[in-house]
Structure formats: C-alpha cells, structure tokens
Amino acid sequence: MRSRPAMVNDLPCSSMKSALKILVNAIVLGVVVSTLTLPAYLSADVSHEANRAIRSGDFKKAASLLRESANDGDPEAQYRLATLYRDGRGLNQSEPKALFWLKRAASQGHARSCFTLADWLERGRGTKIDLAAARTHFECAERGGDGRATDRLKSLDAHGGSGWAASDGDRKSALVRGVRGGNVSLVRQSLAAGASPNTRDSHGATVLLLAAERDSGEVAELLLEAGAQTDSIDPSGRTALMIAAGRGHAEIAERLLAHGAEINTQGPGGRTALMIGARKGQEKIVKAFVRAGATTGLKDSSGRTALDIAREAKSPKVEKFLLQIGGQSRAAGAESAQENRSWIQEITTRDRGLYKAWPPIVAAAWRNLESDVQQLLQGQPDLEARDPENFTALSRAAWQGNTSIVEWLLQSGALPDSSVGENWTALGIAAREGHATVVTLLLKSGASSEFEQGDGGTPLVWATRAGQFEAAIALIRQGAKTNASDSKGRSVAEWAARRGDGQLLSELTRIGGEVPSHSQLLAAACEAAAKKNVSSGLEELIDIGVPAETRCSDGGTLLTNATRQGSLEAVTLLLQNGASPNTPTARGNSSLHLAAHQGRLDVARILLESGADPNIRGEDRQTPIMMAANEGRNSLVLLLVQRGANVDLRDSEGRSARSLAKHGGYDSVLKTLDLEVSSGNAFLDLF
C-alpha cells in the first residue's frame, strides 16, 4: 500500500487528529470510551461536507447530509437541520419540523438548541407559549455557556414570569404576542397597560381576528369587553365571524354574536358568515347564525344562496336544516346551468387520490393545468377555497411561477393579499421562489410588498434570503422598502452580503438604500468569488470598493476562492483589478498550487501569464508542479515545465515531482518530466 502524500486541500482536514486527541484524553482521565466516539468522528466529516455545501449555496445537499447525522442522534446536525427548516433553505419552510429537531437536540443539552427552543416557547413561535418550559430550556442554554440565556432568565424574573419581556417592545407587540399564543395573562396585562383592543398586526389583521383564527375564546372575550370592534376586517375583507365560521370555532362565533357582531355582512366573493359555515358543513354554527337572524336568501357573487352552497359542498345535515327553515335556492334556470357544469368538478381526476381533498381550482393551478383552470373559471369557483395546507389557487400558481394562471385568477377576482399557508401571501411565495414576472404582476395588481411573511420578513427580505436577485430587484423597482429586516433583525443588505449578491448590493447603493458595513461587503465578495461565475455580482462589489486582494475568513483570498471553483471569468476579473497571483492562503498555497492540484489548465495559464511564480513553495514546501505530478495532471505538468518550473526541487519530505509521479504510477507525467533537462539549481535550492 502506497503512503499518502501530504494533504493539499485548503479546507480544514484535521478531524482524525481531533478524534485521536479525544481518545487520548479519555484514556488519561480514565473515561471509558464508548462506541459513540465513532459517530462523533463521522459527524465531524458530515459537518465539514455540509459546510462546503452551504458555502456553495447547495442547501439541498447540506440538508441531506445533516439529516443522516441528525437521525443518528448528532445534536449539532439536528440544530442545523432545524435552522434550514426554519429559514426554508434547501427544504420547504416548516416551523413544526424545525421545532421537532430543536427539541431533539435540546434534549441532549445542545446549548444553542436549548436557547432557540426557549425563545420560541416564550414567544409562542411555532408552539403555544409555555413560560415554565422556556425557563427550563434557558437554564439548559445557560449551563451550556450561552450568555444570552442569562439575560433572558433575568428578564423573565423581572417581569414576574408574565412573558412580557423588555425585548418584546411596546404594549402593542406584547398584546399581539399574547393573542397569538393564547396567553390570557399577557393579554389582560397588555390591555390594562393601555394597549388598544383594536391593535393590528403586521399583516393588517386586528387582534380580535387573530383570536378568532386561533379559537381563543377567553382571549376573544377579554378583547370584546375592552371594546374590540366586532366587525373589523382583515386585508382580504373577512370579519372575525366569517373566520370563526370557516374554522368551526362555535364558541368564538357565539361570543361575537353576543357582543353584536353583524350577521349578514358580505365579504370576499359576496359570501356571508352563514354561507361560509354552510360550505364547511358547520351545522352547529349555521343553526346559531339562523337563530341570530341570518338571512338565508342572500346570494354571493356567483348567485348562490347558503342552501346552494351546502348542496355543492355535499353537507347533507346543513342542507336539510336550511330546507326545514325554508331556506331559498337560486332560480331553477341557474340551478340547471350549474348542473350542466358539474363535469368541471371532475377535471382534476388524474392522481385523484393525491388531490381528493383539494378544491379543483387549487389542484389545477398547482399542477399547471392551464386549460383546466380556464374551464373551471367559467364556473365562477370560490377563489378563496383552500387546500389542506391552507393555500389558495393564486398562491399555488404563484409558487409554480405560472404567469398565465396568476393573471387569469387575478382577473377573475382572486385576492392578491390573502394570508395562506403559515403567514404567507402569494407575493411572498413568488419572491421566495424567484418568480420575478409573477412578482411584478402581483404588485401591479395591488399586492402589498410590506406584509410580513412566514416567521418574519417582507417579500424583499425573503427574496434576498433565498438569493433570488431578479425577484428582489422587481420588488425594489416597484417601491418595496429596502430597510426591511427579518425577525432576527437581519436587513436586506445583510442578507445580500451573506449571499454574496453584489448585483443587489450595487442596486441598493445606486438607489440610496441601506448598505452593509465594510466587513459585510468583504464577506459578500468572498461568497461571490466562491461561486462558479461572476454573475453573482463580484464585479459590482469590486466596483463599489471591495479590494481584489481581500482575504476571507476561511484563510483564502478572493483569487484562491475563485481558482478553487475553476471560475476563469472571476480569476480574470480579480487579476485585472490588482489581485496578486502569488498571495498564499493561510495554509501557504498560492492560486497556482490550487489550479495545479485541481487540474485547472485554463486558470493556471492565465495565472502564469499574470506573473504567478511557477516555483513558489506552498504547504509542505511543495511547488505547483509537485502537486500536479502527484495528481497525474500531465497537461499541467507540461505547461509548468514550459513556463520554467524546476523539476528537481523537493518538498519537506524530500520528494520531487518525478518521485511523486512515479509513486502514483503516472507514466505519462514521468515521460514529460524525463524530457526536461535538469535545471542545474544549486543544492541549497532543492530544500
């Protein structure tokens, strides 16, 4: 078995040494080394590969790598997988799944997981507020050395465990938080401190509407007693009574009626709360509405009464009740016309098992069935109908980036700002997915660019987080505020820097928007240089002042990062702007070393033409030709010989390019080297 040559990859590779060190320490301390040592070592390798995937923007690969270790019980992998779910990077954004992995990691005492889980429990993010559990997990984080946890525990103590921490801001934010989490004590305290019962959240919904969505009867009663307006509407035009009807929250509905809620208000599509209850088959709620004076003969924008809607929704109990009380139906002619269009409901029969619970219009939009969508629209379907995941046809079409379907739905009256999924709008989804044309179409149709999406952040923030440059620019040019930030306070500019998006940073500079700090710009350039082309904006970053000789946090330079990716365009750009081809990485290797090792012939050629030293020493005192010979890169060896490489130089272990090629069995390289006449360098030059 041949010995392994010295490592030349500039990425950290000391995990074996770390594992041996752990083993030695364990033996010295008399600790029994369990079989868990091996997974810990393997986990380090997986973490290393995941880091590389994340740096290259391949979040799907990172998620796949992390999931394997997470399933094996690695708490760090579990935490990082949770953050990918939280941020929707490489995976569909999901707070429940993020919470699942946070809990698993926290159960092992992982400090950052304990802190994040405690924060979520205190604030009611992705789960109900549980201050006792939050305290337990903050204590776990504190034991793990997280200084933030100490401050949060003090804050909990200072506020008597009420959950209204100083970090929550003013009374308004505390009230919204309390309503969302069903925290009766916090709601009562906020109202007593002067918060308005008609406070609206960042989506434009009043706290009473939030209570109706969450079926918080006691919270709703507190708000109503404090003077909440019973008939306030959300951005889509729904009242709290309509929301309660749609969600089957009978207790909320009865409390609203007791406080004088208007029963016959018509909302989106001309539907009343009674119609919504009928469509959902909510017999108890329908009966309560009728007792409260609901008019059964009102018609929606399609000419349907509550009885018609109950029939179409196949709600026999509601239909029977409405018939018993003399509920009216539409005219016979209209009934016949609707029956003649009943075939439309069977349009999406393909894969019926997958979509049987989906409204046909939503399924057709999601599957890009354009002709089916057009036919369904002829029947004037309910465009606010939701699939099992709470998405409308418009939001599904926006997700797919189908401009035609989005346009038809908007023309047919679809509401552009309806809240779907878990606090998303169609615009937020289109921005996150990078569908710039759909983004522009929605904005021109009146969609708001300021609604907070998901776990925090406007559509522009999400577009930037996802690296969707064109969507971000479309938002900016339609007036989106560039000073927006996510729930962690990270701004559009900071996310652009993290993504290495020089084009977006340049645009922000041009329009006078927020510009990140100098260090963030340098980090952005390092990220951009590590991509395979310069379309990410490296040129723009240099144009706004980032030095071409910038050194990155991984120990490399912009030029070595670009060389490692084999990006001839980026390498050329950096050399033209003054980058030195001989500046080494922290491990001592120049760009030419990396090009030689990786077989980047075109990159090596331009480096040599720009003054790269063919005999420069690198890690283990190896020269570029040694690295090329060791890897069997005959074309590189020939190029280096032609450009003056000394084939007789030796590395720190006494190996020459020829001995390395011979050791590797690279006959073609040996032939090339044997043709070269000895350089005749002095003996001291050999070492």
XYZ file of C-alpha atoms in Angstrom:
687
model
C 0.000 0.000 0.000
C 1.488 3.327 -1.022
C 1.846 6.089 1.547
C -0.497 9.002 1.307
C 1.090 12.266 0.055
C 0.708 15.440 2.048
C -2.777 16.968 2.013
C -3.127 19.929 -0.329
C -6.783 20.802 0.003
C -7.075 24.169 1.721
C -10.240 23.166 3.567
C -9.817 22.018 7.217
C -8.973 18.308 7.391
C -7.934 17.667 10.987
C -10.933 15.630 12.133
C -8.829 12.427 12.512
C -6.315 14.248 14.712
C -9.182 15.629 16.790
C -10.644 12.153 17.202
C -7.271 10.764 18.336
C -6.856 13.644 20.775
C -10.270 12.899 22.284
C -9.304 9.230 22.622
C -6.018 10.035 24.374
C -7.716 12.470 26.764
C -10.353 9.891 27.589
C -7.728 7.268 28.403
C -5.731 9.694 30.573
C -8.842 10.654 32.515
C -9.864 7.031 32.971
C -13.006 7.532 30.976
C -14.469 4.510 29.247
C -14.566 5.307 25.533
C -17.925 4.167 24.219
C -18.900 3.286 20.697
C -20.276 6.815 20.404
C -16.752 8.007 19.587
C -17.055 6.769 16.017
C -20.312 8.607 15.175
C -18.822 11.775 16.669
C -15.869 11.454 14.296
C -18.120 10.712 11.348
C -20.323 13.645 12.337
C -17.350 15.988 12.050
C -16.834 14.873 8.461
C -20.501 15.276 7.658
C -20.485 18.725 9.232
C -17.456 19.620 7.141
C -19.173 18.498 3.930
C -22.358 20.304 4.954
C -20.354 23.499 5.472
C -18.951 23.190 1.981
C -22.416 22.637 0.543
C -23.784 25.671 2.386
C -20.900 27.865 1.261
C -21.549 26.833 -2.329
C -25.274 27.529 -1.959
C -26.271 23.852 -2.290
C -28.651 23.807 0.674
C -30.448 20.664 -0.525
C -27.206 18.729 -0.322
C -26.463 20.236 3.086
C -29.899 19.196 4.334
C -29.396 15.656 3.061
C -26.019 15.364 4.773
C -27.262 16.842 8.029
C -30.381 14.676 8.103
C -28.296 11.498 8.113
C -26.319 12.606 11.153
C -29.423 14.088 12.778
C -31.181 10.737 12.517
C -28.130 9.158 14.159
C -28.589 11.497 17.120
C -25.971 14.173 16.414
C -27.331 17.283 18.255
C -25.317 19.770 16.188
C -26.691 18.258 12.972
C -30.188 18.314 14.476
C -29.822 22.001 15.331
C -28.530 22.932 11.902
C -31.245 20.917 10.180
C -33.775 22.815 12.303
C -32.357 26.133 11.082
C -32.715 25.004 7.454
C -36.374 24.161 8.085
C -36.838 27.455 9.910
C -35.357 29.506 7.076
C -36.700 27.420 4.193
C -33.238 26.846 2.737
C -32.905 23.590 0.801
C -36.170 22.418 2.372
C -39.738 23.633 2.405
C -40.008 26.135 5.245
C -41.675 24.433 8.220
C -41.689 25.655 11.808
C -43.226 22.375 13.106
C -40.333 20.387 11.621
C -37.832 22.941 12.877
C -39.394 22.610 16.329
C -39.158 18.802 16.153
C -35.406 18.878 15.548
C -34.818 21.648 18.079
C -36.493 19.531 20.748
C -34.364 16.502 19.869
C -31.147 18.494 20.053
C -32.179 20.330 23.220
C -32.949 17.021 24.939
C -29.218 16.276 24.642
C -28.240 19.588 26.218
C -27.188 21.324 22.998
C -26.869 24.939 24.176
C -27.929 26.770 21.015
C -30.905 24.457 20.552
C -31.929 24.986 24.163
C -31.778 28.757 23.714
C -33.702 28.802 20.431
C -36.347 26.424 21.761
C -36.717 28.537 24.915
C -37.094 31.672 22.807
C -39.835 30.032 20.742
C -41.633 28.771 23.840
C -41.516 32.207 25.454
C -42.782 33.962 22.339
C -45.249 31.367 21.136
C -43.465 30.812 17.850
C -44.476 27.530 16.225
C -45.987 26.363 19.509
C -48.106 27.519 22.424
C -46.475 29.821 24.957
C -45.079 27.798 27.851
C -43.053 30.002 30.178
C -42.152 27.203 32.562
C -40.703 25.160 29.715
C -38.996 28.270 28.356
C -37.295 28.794 31.710
C -36.120 25.167 31.776
C -34.551 25.467 28.346
C -32.977 28.860 29.060
C -31.349 27.223 32.095
C -30.120 24.427 29.823
C -28.614 27.019 27.464
C -27.009 28.843 30.390
C -25.396 25.622 31.603
C -24.043 25.171 28.107
C -22.328 28.556 28.254
C -24.760 30.672 26.234
C -24.541 34.107 27.840
C -27.738 35.270 26.158
C -29.701 32.826 28.281
C -28.616 34.537 31.493
C -30.080 37.831 30.300
C -33.325 36.182 29.240
C -33.726 34.451 32.587
C -33.252 37.801 34.325
C -35.888 39.284 32.038
C -38.339 36.521 32.915
C -37.733 37.140 36.617
C -38.058 40.911 36.220
C -41.494 40.576 34.671
C -42.823 38.088 37.158
C -42.948 35.297 34.626
C -45.635 37.103 32.662
C -43.773 36.622 29.395
C -43.886 40.330 28.584
C -40.133 40.774 28.296
C -38.429 44.051 27.597
C -37.255 42.615 24.286
C -40.884 42.426 23.161
C -41.002 46.180 22.761
C -44.167 48.151 23.448
C -47.623 47.200 24.712
C -48.877 46.680 21.183
C -46.320 43.984 20.376
C -46.939 42.345 23.746
C -50.686 42.215 23.047
C -50.201 40.698 19.596
C -47.844 38.155 21.062
C -50.259 37.274 23.831
C -53.199 36.828 21.446
C -51.194 34.697 19.033
C -50.032 32.455 21.840
C -53.339 32.303 23.700
C -51.642 33.810 26.762
C -54.616 35.162 28.720
C -52.416 36.689 31.436
C -50.311 38.631 28.955
C -53.388 39.827 27.048
C -55.000 41.032 30.261
C -51.787 42.764 31.379
C -51.286 44.442 27.981
C -54.845 45.751 27.890
C -54.529 47.003 31.464
C -51.351 48.822 30.458
C -53.238 50.669 27.745
C -52.877 48.554 24.599
C -55.775 49.091 22.190
C -58.129 46.110 21.734
C -58.206 47.091 18.046
C -54.444 46.741 17.573
C -53.462 45.319 14.196
C -50.529 43.026 13.484
C -48.031 43.415 10.644
C -50.472 41.695 8.253
C -53.177 44.266 8.947
C -55.379 41.926 10.996
C -56.806 43.068 14.338
C -56.069 41.052 17.446
C -59.745 40.004 17.538
C -59.324 38.437 14.099
C -56.238 36.625 15.389
C -58.206 35.313 18.359
C -60.927 34.064 16.009
C -58.358 32.211 13.923
C -56.832 30.543 16.980
C -60.122 29.679 18.723
C -59.086 31.570 21.848
C -62.483 32.091 23.474
C -61.262 33.639 26.718
C -58.882 35.930 24.841
C -61.678 36.987 22.491
C -63.909 37.776 25.471
C -61.213 39.964 27.038
C -60.834 41.886 23.789
C -64.577 42.279 23.299
C -65.069 43.501 26.859
C -62.260 46.003 26.293
C -64.097 47.436 23.288
C -62.806 45.484 20.280
C -64.744 46.280 17.102
C -66.674 43.126 16.259
C -66.877 43.826 12.534
C -63.299 44.828 11.734
C -61.976 43.121 8.618
C -58.635 41.651 7.577
C -56.869 42.667 4.327
C -58.935 40.129 2.370
C -62.238 41.525 3.699
C -63.145 38.833 6.245
C -64.702 39.585 9.620
C -63.990 37.659 12.805
C -67.402 35.997 12.461
C -66.510 34.755 8.976
C -63.195 33.391 10.233
C -64.885 31.616 13.131
C -67.441 30.131 10.731
C -64.776 28.879 8.368
C -62.730 27.312 11.136
C -65.647 25.838 13.017
C -64.993 27.861 16.166
C -68.523 27.833 17.577
C -67.621 29.360 20.961
C -65.943 32.350 19.309
C -68.902 32.801 16.975
C -71.366 32.840 19.867
C -69.263 35.345 21.836
C -69.096 37.618 18.774
C -72.862 37.414 18.267
C -73.432 38.168 21.952
C -71.410 41.365 21.513
C -73.424 42.485 18.498
C -71.442 41.209 15.504
C -73.247 41.938 12.212
C -74.528 38.605 10.926
C -75.269 39.482 7.284
C -72.055 41.275 6.274
C -70.870 40.081 2.866
C -67.146 39.560 2.447
C -64.901 38.154 -0.295
C -66.943 36.760 -3.179
C -70.103 38.177 -1.633
C -70.175 35.418 0.981
C -71.718 35.854 4.412
C -70.696 34.042 7.578
C -73.735 31.786 7.078
C -72.568 30.810 3.584
C -69.071 30.085 4.867
C -70.441 27.916 7.653
C -72.652 26.093 5.144
C -69.723 25.428 2.824
C -67.712 23.997 5.719
C -70.614 21.842 6.907
C -70.662 23.541 10.326
C -74.176 22.568 11.432
C -73.899 23.981 14.969
C -72.623 27.333 13.711
C -75.224 27.537 10.932
C -78.014 26.977 13.471
C -76.544 29.665 15.759
C -76.427 32.122 12.849
C -80.022 31.423 11.871
C -81.132 31.952 15.490
C -79.237 35.268 15.431
C -81.169 36.427 12.369
C -79.016 35.410 9.397
C -80.796 35.967 6.087
C -80.867 32.698 4.159
C -81.855 34.287 0.850
C -78.731 36.411 0.330
C -76.628 35.461 -2.704
C -72.898 35.505 -3.284
C -71.218 36.934 -6.390
C -71.987 33.687 -8.245
C -75.683 33.918 -7.413
C -75.650 31.121 -4.835
C -77.522 31.096 -1.547
C -76.393 29.318 1.603
C -78.595 26.368 0.600
C -76.964 26.163 -2.839
C -73.534 26.234 -1.258
C -74.426 23.497 1.240
C -75.631 21.301 -1.639
C -72.493 21.874 -3.711
C -70.312 21.182 -0.680
C -72.257 17.971 -0.009
C -73.171 18.956 3.534
C -76.444 16.997 3.934
C -77.133 17.970 7.553
C -76.771 21.673 6.825
C -78.806 21.329 3.620
C -81.592 19.503 5.474
C -81.695 22.133 8.215
C -81.834 25.024 5.742
C -84.646 23.316 3.818
C -86.588 22.791 7.052
C -86.491 26.505 7.878
C -87.474 27.489 4.357
C -84.036 28.315 3.005
C -84.136 29.691 -0.507
C -82.297 28.401 -3.545
C -81.264 30.179 -6.723
C -83.617 30.266 -9.733
C -84.269 26.958 -11.475
C -82.538 28.147 -14.646
C -79.382 28.975 -12.778
C -79.601 25.629 -10.958
C -79.836 23.829 -14.270
C -76.899 25.767 -15.673
C -74.810 24.829 -12.664
C -75.761 21.166 -13.047
C -74.704 21.329 -16.686
C -71.292 22.498 -15.476
C -70.942 19.763 -12.867
C -68.454 17.985 -15.123
C -65.981 20.713 -14.228
C -65.605 19.250 -10.754
C -64.113 16.121 -12.305
C -61.426 17.895 -14.311
C -58.692 17.005 -11.853
C -59.466 13.283 -11.724
C -55.876 12.385 -12.579
C -53.997 11.473 -9.408
C -57.332 11.834 -7.644
C -56.012 10.097 -4.558
C -53.460 12.847 -4.060
C -55.856 15.719 -4.610
C -59.224 14.410 -3.462
C -59.308 16.883 -0.565
C -58.253 19.800 -2.780
C -60.667 22.255 -4.394
C -60.414 21.558 -8.159
C -59.285 25.099 -8.963
C -56.415 24.851 -6.467
C -55.315 21.437 -7.734
C -55.407 22.596 -11.354
C -53.376 25.717 -10.537
C -50.773 23.724 -8.610
C -50.391 21.231 -11.464
C -50.070 23.933 -14.144
C -53.184 22.664 -15.960
C -53.863 25.897 -17.816
C -56.814 24.764 -19.946
C -58.440 23.190 -16.884
C -58.042 26.411 -14.922
C -59.718 28.354 -17.722
C -62.643 25.925 -17.794
C -63.002 25.970 -14.026
C -63.057 29.763 -14.000
C -66.107 29.665 -16.268
C -67.988 28.111 -13.354
C -67.074 31.030 -11.054
C -65.407 28.885 -8.382
C -64.583 30.078 -4.895
C -61.148 31.616 -5.385
C -60.601 31.752 -1.632
C -61.059 27.985 -1.316
C -58.107 26.380 0.462
C -56.280 23.082 0.075
C -55.379 21.002 3.162
C -52.261 23.133 3.672
C -54.255 26.385 3.594
C -53.148 27.563 0.139
C -55.400 29.178 -2.469
C -55.272 28.730 -6.230
C -53.475 32.073 -6.609
C -50.794 31.220 -4.068
C -50.227 27.801 -5.661
C -49.906 29.343 -9.122
C -47.511 31.964 -7.748
C -45.459 29.179 -6.155
C -45.178 27.462 -9.544
C -44.364 30.741 -11.277
C -47.174 30.277 -13.804
C -47.746 33.828 -15.005
C -50.749 32.952 -17.182
C -52.687 31.241 -14.395
C -51.810 34.009 -11.935
C -53.069 36.618 -14.391
C -56.345 34.747 -15.077
C -57.009 34.299 -11.363
C -56.380 37.975 -10.636
C -58.674 38.998 -13.500
C -61.342 36.698 -12.033
C -61.185 38.432 -8.661
C -58.607 36.473 -6.668
C -57.404 38.490 -3.687
C -53.672 39.199 -4.008
C -53.050 39.678 -0.288
C -54.871 36.698 1.206
C -52.893 35.093 4.009
C -52.110 31.489 3.090
C -50.090 28.614 4.480
C -48.395 29.760 7.650
C -48.478 33.545 7.290
C -47.587 33.834 3.611
C -49.067 35.758 0.708
C -48.843 34.946 -2.987
C -46.289 37.754 -3.355
C -44.100 36.429 -0.568
C -44.129 32.956 -2.094
C -43.317 34.228 -5.595
C -40.472 36.342 -4.196
C -39.052 33.456 -2.182
C -39.186 31.147 -5.214
C -37.639 33.744 -7.527
C -40.511 34.253 -9.968
C -39.809 37.877 -10.883
C -42.508 38.152 -13.572
C -45.170 36.920 -11.154
C -43.846 39.320 -8.507
C -44.278 42.256 -10.885
C -47.757 41.105 -11.920
C -48.930 40.779 -8.309
C -47.525 44.176 -7.357
C -49.268 45.839 -10.298
C -52.497 44.146 -9.168
C -52.279 45.787 -5.763
C -50.400 43.222 -3.681
C -48.647 44.759 -0.690
C -44.883 44.393 -0.501
C -44.866 45.164 3.224
C -46.726 42.197 4.744
C -44.517 40.084 6.997
C -44.104 36.556 5.639
C -43.509 33.208 7.336
C -41.505 33.618 10.507
C -40.646 37.229 9.743
C -39.559 39.419 6.878
C -41.177 41.157 3.912
C -41.180 39.611 0.422
C -37.989 41.559 -0.322
C -36.254 40.064 2.708
C -37.290 36.569 1.643
C -36.193 37.104 -1.955
C -32.799 38.228 -0.686
C -32.537 35.377 1.816
C -33.212 32.900 -0.981
C -30.701 34.542 -3.310
C -33.427 35.491 -5.805
C -31.810 38.574 -7.324
C -34.317 39.227 -10.126
C -37.294 38.955 -7.779
C -35.594 41.288 -5.295
C -34.895 43.868 -7.989
C -38.509 43.632 -9.220
C -39.705 44.401 -5.688
C -37.306 47.317 -5.253
C -38.283 48.856 -8.575
C -41.952 48.641 -7.614
C -41.294 50.560 -4.400
C -40.594 47.891 -1.774
C -38.901 49.325 1.314
C -35.233 48.394 1.377
C -34.768 48.964 5.111
C -36.835 45.888 5.993
C -35.408 43.132 8.188
C -36.316 39.632 9.347
C -37.335 38.508 12.828
C -33.679 38.409 13.894
C -33.069 41.971 12.757
C -31.062 40.949 9.688
C -31.573 43.503 6.945
C -31.919 43.150 3.192
C -28.375 44.460 2.833
C -27.016 41.970 5.353
C -28.707 39.052 3.600
C -27.380 40.263 0.249
C -23.910 40.332 1.780
C -24.323 36.838 3.214
C -25.365 35.604 -0.208
C -22.532 37.353 -1.970
C -25.085 39.141 -4.119
C -23.031 42.012 -5.433
C -25.623 42.974 -8.029
C -28.231 43.575 -5.356
C -25.790 45.415 -3.113
C -24.838 47.597 -6.063
C -28.520 48.320 -6.734
C -29.063 49.231 -3.071
C -26.127 51.619 -3.282
C -27.428 53.143 -6.506
C -30.870 53.933 -5.087
C -29.536 55.153 -1.754
C -30.752 52.154 0.235
C -29.091 50.677 3.283
C -25.553 49.472 2.585
C -23.837 46.905 4.818
C -20.649 47.511 6.741
C -17.227 47.186 5.171
C -16.710 43.783 6.799
C -20.033 42.566 5.422
C -19.045 43.714 1.936
C -15.788 41.787 2.217
C -17.700 38.700 3.325
C -20.048 39.139 0.379
C -17.113 39.266 -2.008
C -15.684 36.061 -0.542
C -19.044 34.371 -1.028
C -19.339 35.671 -4.584
C -15.808 34.584 -5.501
C -16.589 31.051 -4.348
C -19.349 30.759 -6.963
C -18.735 29.311 -10.396
C -19.303 32.533 -12.291
C -19.319 36.266 -11.697
C -22.977 36.751 -12.490
C -23.431 36.741 -8.704
C -22.009 40.255 -8.653
C -18.310 40.034 -7.834
C -17.601 42.732 -10.409
C -20.187 45.044 -8.832
C -18.650 44.504 -5.395
C -15.228 45.463 -6.701
C -16.766 48.486 -8.411
C -18.170 49.733 -5.097
C -14.817 49.448 -3.366
C -14.070 45.887 -2.250
C -10.296 45.289 -2.722
C -9.382 42.486 -5.125
C -6.768 41.377 -2.557
C -9.382 40.739 0.142
C -8.595 37.862 2.499
C -11.548 35.728 3.588
C -12.442 34.210 6.937
C -11.524 30.707 5.716
C -7.924 31.838 5.241
C -8.120 32.098 1.481
C -8.261 35.129 -0.781
C -10.802 36.117 -3.391
C -8.419 34.777 -6.027
C -7.823 31.417 -4.340
C -11.567 31.004 -3.789
C -12.254 31.712 -7.455
C -9.421 29.379 -8.514
C -10.774 26.579 -6.360
C -14.109 26.907 -8.172
C -12.365 26.925 -11.541
C -14.043 30.202 -12.486
C -11.854 31.592 -15.261
C -14.105 34.645 -15.515
C -13.739 35.503 -11.828
C -9.993 34.802 -11.824
C -9.521 37.094 -14.831
C -11.611 39.827 -13.212
C -9.611 39.717 -9.984
C -6.240 39.709 -11.741
C -7.310 42.677 -13.863
C -8.214 44.540 -10.674
C -4.878 44.028 -8.966
C -5.076 40.676 -7.197
C -1.640 39.111 -6.778
C -1.379 35.561 -8.160
C 1.262 34.736 -5.541
C -0.647 35.647 -2.358
C -0.936 32.409 -0.347
C -3.784 31.041 1.705
C -3.454 30.563 5.453
C -2.120 27.063 4.708
C 0.540 28.508 2.431
C -0.721 27.562 -1.021
C -0.975 30.042 -3.875
C -3.653 30.128 -6.538
C -1.276 28.305 -8.896
C -0.925 25.481 -6.359
C -4.695 25.075 -6.281
C -5.035 25.222 -10.065
C -2.268 22.618 -10.456
C -3.772 20.305 -7.862
C -7.269 20.502 -9.339
C -6.234 20.349 -12.978
C -7.485 23.843 -13.884
C -5.376 24.245 -17.019
C -7.055 27.417 -18.308
C -6.849 29.055 -14.880
C -3.197 28.048 -14.443
C -2.343 29.535 -17.834
C -3.781 32.971 -17.027
C -2.167 32.924 -13.572
C 1.228 32.287 -15.145
C 0.605 34.983 -17.740
C -0.175 37.367 -14.868
C 3.089 36.723 -13.060
C 2.470 33.628 -10.955
C 5.754 32.105 -9.752
C 5.980 28.528 -11.120
C 8.420 27.581 -8.343
C 6.588 29.138 -5.396
C 6.633 26.993 -2.265
C 3.391 26.011 -0.577
C 2.183 23.604 2.089
C 4.930 21.080 2.982
C 7.203 23.167 0.739
C 5.586 21.710 -2.352
C 5.689 23.585 -5.650
C 2.808 23.676 -8.144
C 4.498 21.091 -10.398
C 4.797 18.673 -7.470
C 1.079 18.948 -6.817
C 0.263 18.491 -10.496
C 2.565 15.453 -10.736
C 1.112 13.947 -7.574
C -2.373 14.112 -9.110
C -1.310 12.887 -12.552
C -2.114 16.220 -14.236
C 0.109 15.775 -17.291
C -1.179 18.858 -19.155
C -0.458 20.996 -16.097
C 2.990 19.464 -15.705
C 3.804 20.236 -19.343
C 2.545 23.830 -19.003
C 4.570 24.399 -15.838
C 7.712 22.935 -17.396
C 7.267 25.239 -20.380
C 6.907 28.217 -18.024
C 10.109 27.478 -16.106
C 9.122 25.109 -13.314
C 12.150 23.461 -11.678
C 11.505 19.709 -11.776
C 14.383 18.947 -9.377
C 13.065 20.858 -6.363
C 12.000 18.711 -3.400
C 9.368 19.130 -0.703
C 9.811 18.896 3.073
C 9.880 15.088 2.852
C 12.480 15.030 0.102
C 10.072 14.197 -2.722
C 10.439 15.645 -6.206
C 7.803 15.957 -8.899
C 9.273 12.853 -10.551
C 9.203 10.720 -7.398
C 5.605 11.741 -6.706
C 4.558 10.842 -10.260
C 6.402 7.523 -10.040
C 4.793 6.756 -6.688
C 1.371 7.409 -8.209
C 2.036 5.336 -11.294
C 1.543 8.237 -13.705
C 3.657 7.123 -16.672
C 2.647 9.992 -18.961
C 3.788 12.501 -16.351
C 7.100 10.657 -15.953
C 7.695 10.838 -19.700
C 7.062 14.579 -19.683
C 9.435 15.105 -16.767
C 12.133 12.852 -18.248
C 12.182 15.001 -21.378
C 13.082 18.021 -19.291
C 16.766 18.746 -18.883
C 17.906 19.159 -15.274
C 17.608 22.746 -14.163
C 21.040 22.773 -12.611
C 19.924 24.645 -9.473
C 22.263 24.806 -6.539
C 21.965 22.111 -3.879
C 20.520 24.505 -1.333
C 17.714 25.384 -3.693
C 16.484 21.808 -3.506
C 15.207 22.239 0.080
